[in-house]
């Protein structure tokens, strides 16, 4: 399969280039030249397939010809070794729980798959590969967990000291093995700048094999399409399906659009956002106006310039009318989010995390405007315990930590303190 940059359709990139580069030099984003359409036989037997079987078949459609089939099988089944149950919360609505992976958020799908694919791509290189990643919290732990114990790869995470939650810090700093956490005396922006400088430093480039595992890597979108198929398979045949996707950088929603292009019959996608309403506003007005991000209680979606918008636009022939046919968009305040969490807890007992609550609000708004002749699937992107303070305060309940989080919380933090000076990072990497 060949890939192209959204800024230049003329040049073709191999899977290896697209995945190891992460970003094209022209600042576009990689997309497949042709999204593979899955055969009718795949859909006929979809209902009897496990998530892991879906993962293997969809991965094979993207990777065959570049990766031997037995390696695709291993990459996909090792990466997706947890479930994504569809939990009904009403007659016609269900939550698709994407938080049963090791870091309890849907980012495990993308990060674990990307890690195994990168490990396969660099397996014959004589040098160890170092993955450099800057994080403001969740991405770092998903990426670190994804690469944990993967042979031939070292992971160096930069995070801003004192600016991630205590639990997030434990998740980042207690893994050990091939994972090192650098605690930077600076902000997330400083961490990101240092990583960017590392990638253009000639000496580092010649002496170390550095790769980025950034959030817009195309290899993260492929596995994020798996659960759309799997969820659809669990609905009543014949009833149209609508997906509501709580969105920030819009990777998850882009993966849904890819699933539809692969042949999944989805009636509509709902882009549900918090106060960072850039895409819903675009769908209204046709104008894309990025803005500084606003802080909310669904903070993993506090994005003022959604990086995957460029892909969404390209996948709809850069036309707002075409995008409107596929996607409806709504945004909600923190107050509405808290009210939804409370109302749902009262009516069904289901504990929503703030992101899932935004998703459910979007689904309900869509039904108000379009009628209710469909089955609604809301992506529940994180375990509520990841947002323990907000959930406990809103619902007035005590939320126990799931075992994986409790275990991380009990371990001893192990970080390398570093100033925000790039030279210090360079010395560290050359040591
Ligand atoms: C990252 C994240 C999102 C947003 O996903 P995008 O693909 O960036 O739109 C939503 N919820 C949670 C819990 C997240 O971690």
Short mmCIF file of C-alpha atoms in Angstrom, two decimals, residues 66-272:
data_model
loop_
_atom_site.label_atom_id
_atom_site.label_comp_id
_atom_site.label_asym_id
_atom_site.label_seq_id
_atom_site.Cartn_x
_atom_site.Cartn_y
_atom_site.Cartn_z
CA UNK A 66 4.45 -4.96 3.03
CA UNK A 67 4.37 -7.27 6.05
CA UNK A 68 4.19 -11.10 5.86
CA UNK A 69 0.77 -12.42 6.86
CA UNK A 70 2.03 -14.38 9.88
CA UNK A 71 3.64 -11.21 11.23
CA UNK A 72 0.43 -9.21 10.66
CA UNK A 73 -1.42 -11.88 12.64
CA UNK A 74 1.04 -11.62 15.52
CA UNK A 75 1.13 -7.79 15.53
CA UNK A 76 -2.66 -7.49 15.53
CA UNK A 77 -3.39 -10.19 18.10
CA UNK A 78 -0.62 -9.10 20.50
CA UNK A 79 -1.76 -5.48 20.28
CA UNK A 80 -5.48 -6.11 20.73
CA UNK A 81 -5.44 -8.58 23.61
CA UNK A 82 -8.36 -7.03 25.50
CA UNK A 83 -12.09 -6.60 24.90
CA UNK A 84 -14.27 -3.69 23.75
CA UNK A 85 -17.74 -4.54 25.08
CA UNK A 86 -20.90 -2.79 23.95
CA UNK A 87 -22.95 -1.98 27.05
CA UNK A 88 -26.61 -1.04 26.56
CA UNK A 89 -27.78 1.91 28.64
CA UNK A 90 -31.24 2.21 27.10
CA UNK A 91 -33.42 0.57 24.46
CA UNK A 92 -31.61 2.18 21.56
CA UNK A 93 -28.29 3.41 22.96
CA UNK A 94 -25.11 1.65 24.01
CA UNK A 95 -21.69 2.65 25.28
CA UNK A 96 -18.76 1.10 23.44
CA UNK A 97 -16.24 0.68 26.27
CA UNK A 98 -12.79 1.27 24.85
CA UNK A 99 -11.01 1.40 28.20
CA UNK A 100 -10.19 -2.23 28.89
CA UNK A 101 -6.54 -1.96 27.78
CA UNK A 102 -3.58 -1.46 30.14
CA UNK A 103 -3.82 2.35 30.47
CA UNK A 104 -7.64 2.39 30.59
CA UNK A 105 -8.23 4.66 27.59
CA UNK A 106 -8.86 4.00 23.90
CA UNK A 107 -5.36 5.27 23.09
CA UNK A 108 -4.13 1.76 23.94
CA UNK A 109 -5.52 0.52 20.61
CA UNK A 110 -3.44 2.92 18.55
CA UNK A 111 -0.33 2.92 20.70
CA UNK A 112 -0.02 -0.85 21.10
CA UNK A 113 -0.51 -1.50 17.39
CA UNK A 114 1.89 1.27 16.35
CA UNK A 115 4.53 -0.05 18.78
CA UNK A 116 4.44 -3.55 17.38
CA UNK A 117 4.44 -2.35 13.78
CA UNK A 118 7.41 -0.03 14.39
CA UNK A 119 9.26 -2.85 16.17
CA UNK A 120 8.70 -5.04 13.10
CA UNK A 121 9.83 -2.28 10.71
CA UNK A 122 13.13 -1.70 12.58
CA UNK A 123 13.84 -5.32 13.50
CA UNK A 124 16.79 -5.70 11.11
CA UNK A 125 18.44 -2.41 11.99
CA UNK A 126 21.74 -2.86 13.82
CA UNK A 127 21.17 0.11 16.09
CA UNK A 128 18.67 0.22 18.87
CA UNK A 129 15.78 2.50 18.01
CA UNK A 130 14.87 5.25 20.44
CA UNK A 131 11.29 6.46 20.51
CA UNK A 132 11.12 10.05 21.75
CA UNK A 133 7.78 11.30 22.93
CA UNK A 134 6.61 14.45 24.71
CA UNK A 135 3.44 14.09 26.75
CA UNK A 136 1.02 16.17 28.73
CA UNK A 137 -0.30 13.00 30.38
CA UNK A 138 -2.24 10.25 28.68
CA UNK A 139 -0.43 9.77 25.38
CA UNK A 140 2.87 9.12 27.14
CA UNK A 141 1.57 6.27 29.22
CA UNK A 142 -0.25 4.64 26.32
CA UNK A 143 2.87 4.88 24.14
CA UNK A 144 5.15 3.71 26.95
CA UNK A 145 2.89 0.76 27.72
CA UNK A 146 2.65 0.00 24.02
CA UNK A 147 6.43 -0.33 23.69
CA UNK A 148 6.99 -1.85 27.13
CA UNK A 149 9.33 -4.81 26.82
CA UNK A 150 9.39 -4.59 23.00
CA UNK A 151 12.81 -5.76 21.87
CA UNK A 152 15.24 -3.41 20.10
CA UNK A 153 13.38 -0.30 21.23
CA UNK A 154 14.04 2.21 23.99
CA UNK A 155 11.40 4.76 24.90
CA UNK A 156 12.28 8.17 26.30
CA UNK A 157 9.30 10.18 27.55
CA UNK A 158 9.53 13.89 28.32
CA UNK A 159 6.89 15.26 30.67
CA UNK A 160 6.49 18.63 32.40
CA UNK A 161 7.34 18.40 36.10
CA UNK A 162 4.37 19.07 38.36
CA UNK A 163 1.93 19.42 35.46
CA UNK A 164 0.58 15.92 35.06
CA UNK A 165 -1.77 14.34 37.60
CA UNK A 166 -0.11 12.25 40.35
CA UNK A 167 -1.69 9.12 38.91
CA UNK A 168 -0.57 9.94 35.38
CA UNK A 169 2.95 10.53 36.69
CA UNK A 170 2.98 7.11 38.33
CA UNK A 171 1.83 5.53 35.07
CA UNK A 172 4.70 7.26 33.24
CA UNK A 173 7.52 6.73 35.70
CA UNK A 174 7.08 3.28 37.20
CA UNK A 175 7.37 0.98 34.22
CA UNK A 176 11.15 0.45 34.15
CA UNK A 177 12.74 -1.94 31.61
CA UNK A 178 13.11 -0.12 28.27
CA UNK A 179 11.12 2.96 29.37
CA UNK A 180 12.80 6.11 30.76
CA UNK A 181 10.86 9.14 31.98
CA UNK A 182 12.57 12.53 31.81
CA UNK A 183 10.99 15.00 34.21
CA UNK A 184 11.48 18.37 32.54
CA UNK A 185 11.55 21.56 34.58
CA UNK A 186 9.30 23.34 32.12
CA UNK A 187 5.96 23.16 30.37
CA UNK A 188 4.53 20.69 27.88
CA UNK A 189 5.48 23.15 25.14
CA UNK A 190 9.11 22.99 26.31
CA UNK A 191 8.99 19.19 26.14
CA UNK A 192 7.59 19.32 22.63
CA UNK A 193 10.20 21.86 21.51
CA UNK A 194 13.04 19.70 22.86
CA UNK A 195 11.74 16.66 20.99
CA UNK A 196 11.46 18.66 17.78
CA UNK A 197 15.03 19.96 18.18
CA UNK A 198 16.28 16.42 18.69
CA UNK A 199 14.85 15.34 15.35
CA UNK A 200 16.70 18.04 13.43
CA UNK A 201 20.01 17.84 15.31
CA UNK A 202 22.61 16.52 12.82
CA UNK A 203 24.81 14.86 15.44
CA UNK A 204 21.91 13.04 17.09
CA UNK A 205 20.58 12.04 13.67
CA UNK A 206 23.89 10.46 12.72
CA UNK A 207 24.59 8.74 16.03
CA UNK A 208 21.15 7.60 17.17
CA UNK A 209 18.20 6.06 15.42
CA UNK A 210 15.38 8.29 16.62
CA UNK A 211 11.72 7.80 15.79
CA UNK A 212 8.72 9.78 16.82
CA UNK A 213 5.55 8.08 17.97
CA UNK A 214 3.36 11.09 17.65
CA UNK A 215 -0.37 11.02 17.83
CA UNK A 216 -0.90 11.62 14.14
CA UNK A 217 1.02 8.58 13.00
CA UNK A 218 -1.09 6.81 10.36
CA UNK A 219 -0.46 3.47 12.07
CA UNK A 220 -2.57 4.62 15.03
CA UNK A 221 -5.65 5.13 12.87
CA UNK A 222 -5.72 1.62 11.41
CA UNK A 223 -6.36 -0.13 14.77
CA UNK A 224 -8.85 2.53 15.78
CA UNK A 225 -11.11 1.37 12.97
CA UNK A 226 -11.35 -2.20 14.39
CA UNK A 227 -13.89 -1.44 17.08
CA UNK A 228 -16.33 0.30 14.75
CA UNK A 229 -16.75 -3.02 12.90
CA UNK A 230 -16.87 -4.99 16.13
CA UNK A 231 -19.51 -2.72 17.66
CA UNK A 232 -21.63 -2.72 14.52
CA UNK A 233 -21.55 -6.53 14.54
CA UNK A 234 -23.27 -6.54 17.92
CA UNK A 235 -26.33 -4.54 16.77
CA UNK A 236 -29.65 -5.82 15.37
CA UNK A 237 -29.33 -6.44 11.63
CA UNK A 238 -31.40 -3.97 9.62
CA UNK A 239 -31.37 -1.09 12.13
CA UNK A 240 -29.30 1.90 10.96
CA UNK A 241 -26.34 2.71 13.21
CA UNK A 242 -25.07 6.13 14.32
CA UNK A 243 -21.75 6.56 16.16
CA UNK A 244 -21.09 9.46 18.51
CA UNK A 245 -17.39 10.15 19.02
CA UNK A 246 -16.15 12.39 21.83
CA UNK A 247 -13.44 14.28 19.96
CA UNK A 248 -10.35 16.42 20.50
CA UNK A 249 -7.73 15.82 17.84
CA UNK A 250 -10.27 13.86 15.77
CA UNK A 251 -8.14 10.75 15.25
CA UNK A 252 -10.89 8.52 16.55
CA UNK A 253 -13.52 10.01 14.28
CA UNK A 254 -11.17 9.86 11.28
CA UNK A 255 -10.75 6.13 11.95
CA UNK A 256 -14.54 5.78 11.87
CA UNK A 257 -14.67 7.49 8.48
CA UNK A 258 -12.00 5.05 7.25
CA UNK A 259 -14.15 2.14 8.51
CA UNK A 260 -17.07 3.48 6.51
CA UNK A 261 -14.88 3.79 3.41
CA UNK A 262 -13.87 0.17 3.98
CA UNK A 263 -17.56 -0.70 3.61
CA UNK A 264 -19.10 -0.42 7.09
CA UNK A 265 -22.71 0.82 6.69
CA UNK A 266 -22.84 3.73 9.15
CA UNK A 267 -25.71 6.20 8.80
CA UNK A 268 -23.96 9.10 10.47
CA UNK A 269 -21.09 10.08 12.76
CA UNK A 270 -21.63 12.63 15.50
CA UNK A 271 -18.61 14.78 16.40
CA UNK A 272 -19.18 15.56 20.08
#
